[in-house]
Tab-separated table of C-alpha atoms in Angstrom:
chain	number	residue	atom	x	y	z
A	1	ASN	CA	0.000	0.000	0.000
A	2	SER	CA	3.020	2.268	0.118
A	3	GLY	CA	3.986	4.675	-2.646
A	4	GLU	CA	7.402	4.983	-4.135
A	5	LEU	CA	9.579	7.399	-6.049
A	6	LEU	CA	12.660	6.931	-8.188
A	7	ILE	CA	15.376	9.499	-7.615
A	8	LYS	CA	18.657	10.139	-9.376
A	9	PHE	CA	21.523	11.717	-7.492
A	10	LYS	CA	24.160	13.945	-9.021
A	11	PRO	CA	27.515	12.277	-9.822
A	12	GLU	CA	29.328	14.077	-7.016
A	13	MET	CA	27.233	12.085	-4.527
A	14	THR	CA	28.712	8.775	-5.725
A	15	ASP	CA	31.253	8.259	-2.923
A	16	ILE	CA	28.765	8.917	-0.126
A	17	LEU	CA	26.189	6.604	-1.683
A	18	ASP	CA	28.805	3.879	-2.229
A	19	ARG	CA	29.809	4.025	1.432
A	20	THR	CA	26.166	3.786	2.500
A	21	MET	CA	25.518	0.784	0.270
A	22	THR	CA	28.742	-0.904	1.459
A	23	ARG	CA	27.643	-0.562	5.080
A	24	ALA	CA	24.221	-1.978	4.206
A	25	THR	CA	25.723	-4.944	2.374
A	26	GLY	CA	28.106	-5.617	5.233
A	27	SER	CA	25.330	-5.609	7.806
A	28	GLY	CA	23.117	-7.786	5.615
A	29	GLY	CA	20.115	-5.548	6.209
A	30	ALA	CA	17.916	-3.109	4.320
A	31	ILE	CA	18.625	0.590	4.639
A	32	THR	CA	16.302	3.549	5.040
A	33	ARG	CA	18.628	6.476	4.377
A	34	SER	CA	21.163	7.641	1.807
A	35	GLY	CA	23.916	8.941	4.059
A	36	ILE	CA	23.444	12.439	2.591
A	37	PRO	CA	22.255	14.663	5.484
A	38	SER	CA	19.941	17.019	3.592
A	39	THR	CA	18.309	14.180	1.649
A	40	ASP	CA	17.883	12.050	4.750
A	41	GLU	CA	16.280	14.909	6.644
A	42	VAL	CA	13.622	15.224	3.945
A	43	LEU	CA	13.097	11.456	3.787
A	44	GLU	CA	12.610	11.393	7.562
A	45	ILE	CA	9.984	14.123	7.392
A	46	LEU	CA	8.190	12.516	4.438
A	47	GLY	CA	8.026	9.018	5.901
A	48	GLY	CA	10.485	7.233	3.644
A	49	TYR	CA	11.216	3.790	5.047
A	50	HIS	CA	13.131	1.899	2.343
A	51	PHE	CA	16.066	3.058	0.207
A	52	GLU	CA	17.949	0.995	-2.365
A	53	ARG	CA	19.704	1.110	-5.706
A	54	ILE	CA	17.360	0.374	-8.605
A	55	PHE	CA	20.045	-1.539	-10.487
A	56	PRO	CA	21.752	-4.120	-8.221
A	57	ILE	CA	25.517	-4.293	-8.158
A	58	ASP	CA	26.783	-6.782	-10.733
A	59	SER	CA	30.563	-6.827	-10.535
A	60	LYS	CA	30.879	-8.060	-14.107
A	61	ASN	CA	28.933	-5.110	-15.547
A	62	GLU	CA	29.390	-2.459	-12.865
A	63	GLU	CA	31.855	-0.381	-14.862
A	64	ARG	CA	29.491	0.173	-17.776
A	65	THR	CA	26.608	0.664	-15.367
A	66	ARG	CA	28.515	3.606	-13.905
A	67	ILE	CA	29.502	4.953	-17.321
A	68	ALA	CA	25.779	5.030	-18.162
A	69	GLY	CA	25.014	6.769	-14.853
A	70	LEU	CA	22.563	4.062	-13.780
A	71	HIS	CA	24.315	3.580	-10.415
A	72	LEU	CA	22.901	6.957	-9.343
A	73	TRP	CA	19.259	5.843	-9.511
A	74	TYR	CA	17.575	4.851	-6.237
A	75	GLN	CA	14.113	3.730	-5.213
A	76	VAL	CA	12.482	5.152	-2.093
A	77	LYS	CA	9.350	3.660	-0.571
A	78	PHE	CA	7.064	5.793	1.564
A	79	ASP	CA	4.342	5.273	4.144
A	80	GLU	CA	0.918	4.814	2.591
A	81	ASP	CA	-0.313	8.220	3.765
A	82	THR	CA	2.573	10.140	2.164
A	83	ASP	CA	1.635	12.737	-0.454
A	84	LEU	CA	3.895	11.620	-3.315
A	85	GLN	CA	3.473	14.851	-5.256
A	86	GLU	CA	4.636	16.843	-2.269
A	87	ALA	CA	7.452	14.347	-1.678
A	88	ALA	CA	8.628	14.692	-5.280
A	89	LYS	CA	8.517	18.475	-5.001
A	90	ARG	CA	10.548	18.504	-1.793
A	91	LEU	CA	13.162	16.081	-3.119
A	92	SER	CA	13.471	17.881	-6.466
A	93	ALA	CA	14.452	21.047	-4.614
A	94	LEU	CA	17.535	19.395	-3.123
A	95	GLY	CA	20.846	20.225	-4.734
A	96	GLU	CA	22.106	16.645	-4.508
A	97	ILE	CA	19.292	15.225	-6.654
A	98	SER	CA	18.991	15.685	-10.418
A	99	LYS	CA	15.791	13.758	-11.248
A	100	VAL	CA	12.680	12.544	-9.430
A	101	GLN	CA	9.955	10.416	-10.980
A	102	GLY	CA	7.046	8.274	-9.902
A	103	ASN	CA	6.331	4.731	-10.971
A	104	GLN	CA	3.763	5.107	-13.744
A	105	ARG	CA	0.746	2.854	-14.169
A	106	ILE	CA	1.239	0.323	-16.957
A	107	LYS	CA	-1.394	-1.195	-19.207
A	108	ARG	CA	-1.044	-4.116	-21.544
A	109	ALA	CA	-1.433	-3.463	-25.247
A	110	TYR	CA	-4.150	-5.979	-25.984
A	111	ASP	CA	-7.879	-5.475	-26.232
A	112	VAL	CA	-9.314	-5.931	-22.746
A	113	LYS	CA	-12.812	-6.637	-24.060
A	114	ASN	CA	-11.628	-10.010	-25.272
A	115	ARG	CA	-9.958	-12.357	-22.844
A	116	ARG	CA	-8.208	-15.442	-24.100
A	117	SER	CA	-10.271	-18.039	-25.976
A	118	TYR	CA	-9.067	-21.621	-26.106
A	119	ILE	CA	-8.918	-24.438	-28.605
A	120	SER	CA	-7.964	-27.798	-27.134
A	121	GLN	CA	-5.117	-29.783	-28.668
A	122	SER	CA	-7.436	-32.652	-29.641
A	123	ALA	CA	-9.919	-30.322	-31.322
A	124	LEU	CA	-7.048	-28.610	-33.079
A	125	GLN	CA	-5.802	-31.885	-34.524
A	126	GLN	CA	-9.279	-32.757	-35.809
A	127	ARG	CA	-9.974	-29.343	-37.290
A	128	ALA	CA	-6.535	-28.992	-38.843
A	129	ALA	CA	-7.236	-31.983	-41.029
A	130	THR	CA	-10.114	-30.102	-42.662
A	131	ARG	CA	-8.261	-26.834	-43.223
A	132	SER	CA	-6.248	-25.899	-46.264
A	133	GLY	CA	-4.086	-23.018	-47.337
A	134	VAL	CA	-0.714	-23.940	-45.820
A	135	PRO	CA	1.815	-24.959	-48.493
A	136	ALA	CA	2.703	-28.642	-48.507
A	137	GLY	CA	6.019	-29.694	-47.068
A	138	ARG	CA	6.031	-27.093	-44.316
A	139	PHE	CA	5.983	-27.668	-40.589
A	140	SER	CA	3.965	-30.423	-38.910
A	141	ASP	CA	2.321	-28.215	-36.261
A	142	PRO	CA	-1.477	-28.666	-36.488
A	143	GLY	CA	-2.194	-25.067	-35.493
A	144	LEU	CA	-0.332	-23.566	-38.439
A	145	PRO	CA	-3.419	-23.459	-40.722
A	146	TYR	CA	-5.054	-21.200	-38.117
A	147	GLN	CA	-2.116	-18.808	-38.020
A	148	TRP	CA	-3.258	-16.626	-40.923
A	149	HIS	CA	-0.835	-14.027	-39.617
A	150	TYR	CA	2.016	-16.221	-40.898
A	151	ILE	CA	0.494	-17.677	-44.058
A	152	ASN	CA	-2.806	-16.153	-45.215
A	153	SER	CA	-4.570	-18.100	-47.934
A	154	GLY	CA	-7.720	-15.984	-47.746
A	155	GLN	CA	-9.375	-18.599	-45.532
A	156	ASN	CA	-9.549	-18.491	-41.769
A	157	ALA	CA	-11.144	-20.260	-38.833
A	158	PHE	CA	-13.798	-17.551	-38.450
A	159	ASP	CA	-15.186	-17.682	-41.994
A	160	LYS	CA	-18.978	-17.731	-42.078
A	161	GLN	CA	-21.638	-18.750	-44.555
A	162	ASN	CA	-24.373	-16.428	-45.752
A	163	ASN	CA	-27.958	-17.545	-46.435
A	164	ALA	CA	-26.950	-18.712	-49.892
A	165	GLY	CA	-24.275	-20.982	-48.449
A	166	GLU	CA	-21.437	-18.806	-49.736
A	167	ILE	CA	-18.317	-18.400	-47.618
A	168	ILE	CA	-17.876	-14.883	-46.271
A	169	ALA	CA	-14.150	-14.483	-45.705
A	170	GLY	CA	-12.764	-11.848	-43.385
A	171	SER	CA	-9.252	-12.054	-44.788
A	172	SER	CA	-7.320	-11.415	-47.977
A	173	ALA	CA	-4.838	-13.868	-49.433
A	174	GLY	CA	-1.266	-12.731	-48.850
A	175	CYS	CA	-2.074	-10.413	-45.940
A	176	ASP	CA	0.491	-11.969	-43.595
A	177	THR	CA	4.137	-11.750	-42.539
A	178	GLY	CA	5.454	-13.864	-45.403
A	179	CYS	CA	6.626	-16.643	-43.105
A	180	TYR	CA	6.472	-19.402	-45.692
A	181	GLU	CA	8.955	-17.579	-47.908
A	182	ALA	CA	11.131	-16.490	-44.995
A	183	TRP	CA	11.309	-19.998	-43.547
A	184	GLN	CA	12.959	-21.176	-46.771
A	185	LYS	CA	15.967	-19.103	-45.708
A	186	CYS	CA	15.888	-19.042	-41.895
A	187	THR	CA	13.646	-20.522	-39.220
A	188	GLY	CA	15.331	-19.001	-36.184
A	189	ASP	CA	18.776	-18.732	-34.648
A	190	PRO	CA	19.807	-19.988	-31.175
A	191	SER	CA	22.479	-17.296	-30.942
A	192	VAL	CA	19.624	-14.807	-30.425
A	193	ILE	CA	18.023	-14.171	-27.020
A	194	VAL	CA	14.691	-12.328	-26.969
A	195	ALA	CA	13.651	-10.860	-23.617
A	196	VAL	CA	9.877	-10.940	-23.060
A	197	LEU	CA	8.990	-8.151	-20.619
A	198	ASP	CA	5.433	-9.098	-19.784
A	199	ASP	CA	3.488	-11.609	-17.715
A	200	GLY	CA	5.596	-14.575	-16.775
A	201	VAL	CA	6.182	-17.003	-19.646
A	202	MET	CA	5.156	-20.620	-19.012
A	203	TYR	CA	8.609	-22.105	-19.507
A	204	THR	CA	7.312	-25.683	-19.098
A	205	HIS	CA	4.799	-25.372	-21.949
A	206	PRO	CA	5.481	-28.300	-24.334
A	207	ASP	CA	5.491	-25.930	-27.298
A	208	LEU	CA	7.917	-23.467	-25.672
A	209	ALA	CA	10.227	-25.486	-23.412
A	210	ASP	CA	12.876	-26.244	-26.046
A	211	ASN	CA	13.310	-22.539	-26.774
A	212	ILE	CA	13.404	-21.230	-23.196
A	213	TRP	CA	16.578	-19.442	-22.091
A	214	VAL	CA	18.314	-21.256	-19.248
A	215	ASN	CA	20.880	-19.733	-16.895
A	216	GLU	CA	23.158	-22.701	-16.307
A	217	GLY	CA	24.841	-20.911	-13.417
A	218	GLU	CA	21.714	-20.865	-11.234
A	219	GLU	CA	19.259	-23.316	-9.672
A	220	LEU	CA	15.653	-22.646	-8.721
A	221	ARG	CA	14.923	-22.247	-5.003
A	222	ALA	CA	18.586	-22.518	-4.066
A	223	GLY	CA	18.406	-19.103	-2.415
A	224	THR	CA	21.773	-18.048	-3.798
A	225	ASP	CA	23.122	-15.681	-6.427
A	226	ALA	CA	25.526	-18.215	-7.878
A	227	ASP	CA	26.554	-16.135	-10.903
A	228	GLY	CA	26.911	-12.882	-8.950
A	229	ASN	CA	24.619	-10.792	-11.130
A	230	GLY	CA	22.581	-9.459	-8.202
A	231	TYR	CA	19.622	-11.844	-8.689
A	232	LYS	CA	19.037	-15.102	-6.837
A	233	ASP	CA	17.775	-18.241	-8.551
A	234	ASP	CA	17.248	-16.657	-11.995
A	235	LYS	CA	17.296	-20.001	-13.782
A	236	TYR	CA	14.659	-19.168	-16.440
A	237	GLY	CA	14.580	-15.399	-16.077
A	238	TYR	CA	13.332	-13.338	-13.169
A	239	ASN	CA	10.066	-12.351	-11.511
A	240	PHE	CA	10.544	-8.655	-10.791
A	241	VAL	CA	7.158	-8.446	-9.050
A	242	SER	CA	7.978	-10.976	-6.318
A	243	ASN	CA	11.735	-10.306	-6.546
A	244	SER	CA	12.465	-13.978	-7.028
A	245	GLY	CA	13.457	-16.496	-9.672
A	246	ILE	CA	10.031	-18.146	-9.519
A	247	ILE	CA	8.223	-17.158	-12.714
A	248	SER	CA	4.423	-17.026	-12.311
A	249	TRP	CA	2.422	-17.455	-15.504
A	250	MET	CA	-1.048	-17.927	-14.026
A	251	ASP	CA	-2.523	-16.110	-11.030
A	252	ALA	CA	-5.705	-14.347	-9.969
A	253	VAL	CA	-5.610	-11.694	-12.685
A	254	ASP	CA	-3.164	-13.118	-15.201
A	255	THR	CA	-4.382	-13.366	-18.773
A	256	GLY	CA	-1.777	-15.654	-20.242
A	257	HIS	CA	-0.578	-12.581	-22.113
A	258	GLY	CA	3.161	-13.241	-21.738
A	259	THR	CA	2.868	-16.877	-22.795
A	260	HIS	CA	0.790	-15.884	-25.829
A	261	VAL	CA	3.351	-13.279	-26.864
A	262	ALA	CA	6.213	-15.752	-26.392
A	263	GLY	CA	4.548	-18.319	-28.646
A	264	THR	CA	4.332	-15.881	-31.533
A	265	ILE	CA	8.053	-15.211	-31.246
A	266	ALA	CA	9.307	-18.744	-30.775
A	267	ALA	CA	6.846	-21.571	-30.241
A	268	VAL	CA	8.749	-24.695	-31.305
A	269	ASN	CA	8.247	-25.457	-34.987
A	270	ASN	CA	7.907	-28.860	-36.594
A	271	ASN	CA	7.272	-30.773	-33.348
A	272	GLY	CA	3.882	-32.165	-34.375
A	273	GLU	CA	1.871	-30.234	-31.824
A	274	GLY	CA	0.382	-26.851	-31.203
A	275	VAL	CA	1.438	-23.824	-33.172
A	276	CYS	CA	4.444	-22.303	-34.879
A	277	GLY	CA	6.650	-19.411	-33.823
A	278	ILE	CA	8.109	-16.980	-36.309
A	279	ALA	CA	11.643	-17.707	-35.053
A	280	GLY	CA	10.825	-21.069	-33.487
A	281	GLY	CA	13.396	-23.041	-35.453
A	282	HIS	CA	12.730	-26.305	-37.273
A	283	GLY	CA	12.747	-28.712	-34.320
A	284	GLY	CA	14.855	-29.289	-31.237
A	285	ASN	CA	16.761	-26.285	-29.925
A	286	THR	CA	17.040	-24.460	-33.240
A	287	GLY	CA	14.887	-21.420	-32.474
A	288	VAL	CA	15.706	-18.208	-30.661
A	289	TRP	CA	15.839	-18.275	-26.859
A	290	LEU	CA	13.019	-16.723	-24.818
A	291	LEU	CA	14.054	-14.916	-21.627
A	292	SER	CA	11.128	-14.225	-19.279
A	293	CYS	CA	11.324	-10.895	-17.423
A	294	GLN	CA	8.115	-10.787	-15.399
A	295	LEU	CA	6.674	-7.293	-15.359
A	296	PHE	CA	3.111	-8.063	-14.200
A	297	GLY	CA	1.844	-10.046	-11.219
A	298	THR	CA	-0.302	-9.873	-8.101
A	299	ILE	CA	0.306	-8.873	-4.510
A	300	ASP	CA	-2.536	-9.499	-2.056
A	301	GLY	CA	-4.911	-10.068	-4.980
A	302	ARG	CA	-4.065	-6.757	-6.660
A	303	GLU	CA	-2.452	-6.546	-10.070
A	304	VAL	CA	0.842	-4.697	-9.873
A	305	SER	CA	3.710	-3.947	-12.221
A	306	ALA	CA	7.411	-4.047	-11.449
A	307	SER	CA	10.251	-1.676	-12.343
A	308	PHE	CA	10.728	-1.647	-16.107
A	309	PRO	CA	14.123	0.130	-16.043
A	310	GLU	CA	15.604	-2.559	-13.808
A	311	MET	CA	14.397	-5.450	-15.933
A	312	ILE	CA	15.505	-4.145	-19.317
A	313	LYS	CA	19.013	-3.617	-17.951
A	314	TYR	CA	18.892	-7.160	-16.540
A	315	ALA	CA	17.922	-8.418	-20.013
A	316	ALA	CA	20.888	-6.693	-21.662
A	317	ASP	CA	23.325	-8.021	-19.079
A	318	ALA	CA	21.869	-11.543	-19.493
A	319	GLY	CA	22.682	-11.500	-23.213
A	320	ALA	CA	19.374	-10.554	-24.816
A	321	VAL	CA	19.621	-8.463	-27.973
A	322	ILE	CA	15.879	-7.958	-28.553
A	323	ALA	CA	13.503	-6.560	-25.918
A	324	GLN	CA	9.829	-7.370	-26.551
A	325	ASN	CA	7.350	-4.994	-24.864
A	326	SER	CA	3.588	-5.302	-25.402
A	327	TRP	CA	2.580	-2.620	-22.921
A	328	GLY	CA	2.588	1.130	-22.377
A	329	TYR	CA	2.027	3.801	-19.740
A	330	GLU	CA	-1.368	5.305	-19.061
A	331	ASN	CA	-1.954	8.982	-19.738
A	332	ILE	CA	1.577	10.349	-19.908
A	333	THR	CA	3.008	12.396	-22.763
A	334	TYR	CA	6.704	11.890	-22.070
A	335	LEU	CA	9.180	9.100	-21.419
A	336	PRO	CA	10.317	8.986	-17.770
A	337	ARG	CA	14.031	9.623	-17.464
A	338	ALA	CA	14.968	6.333	-15.776
A	339	ASP	CA	13.170	4.427	-18.537
A	340	GLN	CA	14.988	6.365	-21.235
A	341	GLU	CA	18.403	5.749	-19.694
A	342	ALA	CA	17.679	2.023	-19.265
A	343	ILE	CA	16.432	1.708	-22.862
A	344	ASP	CA	19.542	3.522	-24.082
A	345	TYR	CA	21.673	1.113	-22.035
A	346	PHE	CA	20.037	-1.880	-23.739
A	347	ILE	CA	20.441	-0.355	-27.186
A	348	GLN	CA	24.144	0.323	-26.554
A	349	TYR	CA	25.283	-2.671	-24.490
A	350	ALA	CA	23.141	-5.648	-25.543
A	351	GLY	CA	25.270	-8.296	-27.213
A	352	VAL	CA	28.437	-6.769	-25.764
A	353	ASP	CA	30.594	-8.075	-22.924
A	354	GLU	CA	32.105	-6.096	-20.070
A	355	ARG	CA	35.159	-5.310	-22.195
A	356	GLY	CA	33.037	-3.767	-24.936
A	357	GLU	CA	33.566	-6.671	-27.326
A	358	GLN	CA	30.712	-8.156	-29.306
A	359	THR	CA	29.579	-11.534	-27.999
A	360	GLY	CA	26.049	-11.750	-29.373
A	361	PRO	CA	24.702	-11.945	-32.935
A	362	MET	CA	24.842	-8.164	-33.188
A	363	LYS	CA	26.540	-5.336	-31.319
A	364	GLY	CA	23.798	-3.437	-29.537
A	365	GLY	CA	20.129	-4.208	-29.035
A	366	VAL	CA	16.699	-3.501	-30.523
A	367	VAL	CA	13.821	-2.434	-28.255
A	368	ILE	CA	10.310	-3.033	-29.610
A	369	PHE	CA	7.039	-1.614	-28.215
A	370	ALA	CA	3.363	-1.997	-29.061
A	371	ALA	CA	1.724	1.269	-30.151
A	372	GLY	CA	-1.443	0.789	-28.062
A	373	ASN	CA	-5.146	0.156	-28.619
A	374	GLU	CA	-7.003	3.439	-28.178
A	375	ASN	CA	-7.655	3.941	-31.928
A	376	LYS	CA	-6.042	7.366	-31.628
A	377	ASP	CA	-3.436	9.507	-33.292
A	378	TYR	CA	-1.498	10.627	-30.237
A	379	ARG	CA	1.813	10.003	-28.524
A	380	THR	CA	1.935	7.054	-26.149
A	381	TYR	CA	5.075	6.091	-24.273
A	382	PRO	CA	7.486	4.327	-24.293
A	383	ALA	CA	6.408	3.411	-27.857
A	384	ALA	CA	6.788	6.995	-29.121
A	385	TYR	CA	10.418	7.233	-28.009
A	386	GLU	CA	12.391	7.751	-31.214
A	387	LYS	CA	15.019	5.094	-30.410
A	388	VAL	CA	12.554	2.182	-30.130
A	389	VAL	CA	10.636	0.328	-32.837
A	390	SER	CA	6.901	1.005	-32.425
A	391	VAL	CA	4.341	-1.428	-33.813
A	392	ALA	CA	0.740	-0.836	-34.899
A	393	ALA	CA	-1.681	-3.657	-35.779
A	394	TYR	CA	-3.398	-4.636	-38.994
A	395	ALA	CA	-6.300	-6.987	-39.669
A	396	PRO	CA	-6.264	-9.908	-42.127
A	397	ASP	CA	-7.648	-7.771	-44.960
A	398	TYR	CA	-4.777	-5.255	-45.231
A	399	LYS	CA	-6.637	-2.681	-43.118
A	400	LYS	CA	-5.677	-1.175	-39.800
A	401	SER	CA	-7.112	-3.183	-36.921
A	402	TRP	CA	-10.002	-1.095	-35.687
A	403	TYR	CA	-8.472	-0.591	-32.222
A	404	SER	CA	-4.865	0.184	-33.211
A	405	ASN	CA	-3.267	3.545	-32.537
A	406	PHE	CA	-1.810	5.283	-35.590
A	407	ALA	CA	0.619	8.179	-35.845
A	408	ASP	CA	3.658	9.438	-37.709
A	409	TRP	CA	5.909	8.107	-34.937
A	410	VAL	CA	4.754	4.511	-35.536
A	411	ASP	CA	7.500	2.622	-37.345
A	412	ILE	CA	5.789	-0.487	-38.678
A	413	ALA	CA	2.563	-2.488	-38.642
A	414	ALA	CA	2.155	-6.233	-38.107
A	415	PRO	CA	-0.763	-8.649	-37.713
A	416	GLY	CA	-2.698	-7.972	-34.513
A	417	GLY	CA	-5.956	-9.510	-35.626
A	418	THR	CA	-9.506	-8.492	-34.912
A	419	TYR	CA	-12.639	-9.937	-33.379
A	420	GLY	CA	-14.656	-7.318	-35.232
A	421	TYR	CA	-17.216	-6.256	-32.629
A	422	GLY	CA	-19.761	-5.911	-35.410
A	423	ARG	CA	-17.349	-4.033	-37.644
A	424	LYS	CA	-17.903	-5.963	-40.844
A	425	TYR	CA	-15.149	-4.210	-42.732
A	426	ASN	CA	-12.434	-6.510	-41.410
A	427	GLY	CA	-14.283	-9.530	-40.153
A	428	GLU	CA	-13.109	-11.681	-37.277
A	429	CYS	CA	-9.669	-13.201	-37.139
A	430	PRO	CA	-7.505	-12.825	-34.015
A	431	VAL	CA	-3.974	-14.121	-33.464
A	432	TYR	CA	-3.455	-17.764	-32.487
A	433	SER	CA	-0.663	-18.778	-30.086
A	434	THR	CA	0.314	-20.592	-26.880
A	435	LEU	CA	-1.463	-20.098	-23.540
A	436	PRO	CA	-0.785	-21.308	-19.978
A	437	ASP	CA	-1.779	-24.771	-18.765
A	438	ASN	CA	-0.338	-26.253	-21.980
A	439	GLN	CA	-3.122	-24.708	-24.034
A	440	TYR	CA	-3.574	-22.617	-27.175
A	441	GLY	CA	-5.926	-19.819	-28.073
A	442	TYR	CA	-6.726	-16.462	-29.586
A	443	MET	CA	-6.001	-12.867	-28.575
A	444	GLN	CA	-5.980	-9.571	-30.425
A	445	GLY	CA	-4.203	-6.251	-29.979
A	446	THR	CA	-1.058	-4.350	-30.797
A	447	SER	CA	0.277	-6.683	-28.067
A	448	MET	CA	-0.096	-9.471	-30.595
A	449	ALA	CA	1.400	-7.437	-33.436
A	450	CYS	CA	4.520	-6.513	-31.469
A	451	PRO	CA	5.921	-10.073	-31.045
A	452	HIS	CA	5.631	-10.629	-34.796
A	453	VAL	CA	8.224	-7.885	-35.212
A	454	SER	CA	10.347	-9.288	-32.386
A	455	GLY	CA	10.267	-12.704	-34.040
A	456	ILE	CA	11.128	-11.327	-37.444
């Protein structure tokens, strides 16, 4: 129930802050103050009770963290009755502090009117036998004929008949991502790690497990930070909501959103079950790796979001070169400073080791964001930040999905699907992918368009 602020100190405060953090580490306890008298006086008055670095110390990457100035960012938690606006005003007036920002409310970039809809594996196998439109000799996954967003023959699972018995198609042949042609050249590359900043990804899903990133230096529930990166037990990624290595992909308010997004990027291809992923390989461990960075979760039955800046830096340091983000902030017309600096860090340092040498498939990273679903021409962040790739959604008939935002800052459009809601102009045809509990189903939104670009 407490509020929190993110504050950035000026570089000349580095030594004092380092001494404070060293004392805290040595005592093994949490700290409440910075060690800077004027700042601590204000925190005492305002009811601040928890003080820590946003980006944990990782000895391997600490030098570049300091070059980027990220070591100067701290999180302060306040009593629940603290006026955060007043707190931000008081802290901003201090000479030792250069930036103060709140934690903004995040919303997922999928259409909330439509929750997930399932198709069972057995029903999928039966129905796949009656579908056509996927070129012969391609992958054995029975869900592929339903993934019009990869290969669109002009048919889809939502086609209807009129009174004369004629098929009314809601899609146009060729309105897809060209996967059939692309797969002739490349089906995925295991040198690539894609970070999915979203709900937790179901890493045990039979159609995802072979393409899940694994940190060989850690073990689940061991309670140790074996690789020294500042995070305990991050075997399959990290849950930034619970601050643990236990990824949660299904809870009281979870939608399966992260697992659905992950399947579009890299569901395992040619394994005889489920669906295909754009970069899912051709069987075995031949696709890209999926790194789950859990942004959404629940605390005491309430949906909460974690610190985005912390997790995108974690993704870069873990080796990811693509950051997949199907979410945005509510009602803000700027990019918060900590977010910008963390995005810039990913863009500069992804795929690069602590010596500045390229270790990944490319030197530097790509950050991809969904453009949002308000059907508006306006700036939404972080998608509107000029250094990220922003993705709008189109329907299976070459038209903008009715819900998708549109603007001159949008970089590209990809299939997001549509349920229609009575809008006959682009029929009904959402995006088909993996869901928790080893299932498969449909969703729509710029959330669904974004992972197509990440996969490509």
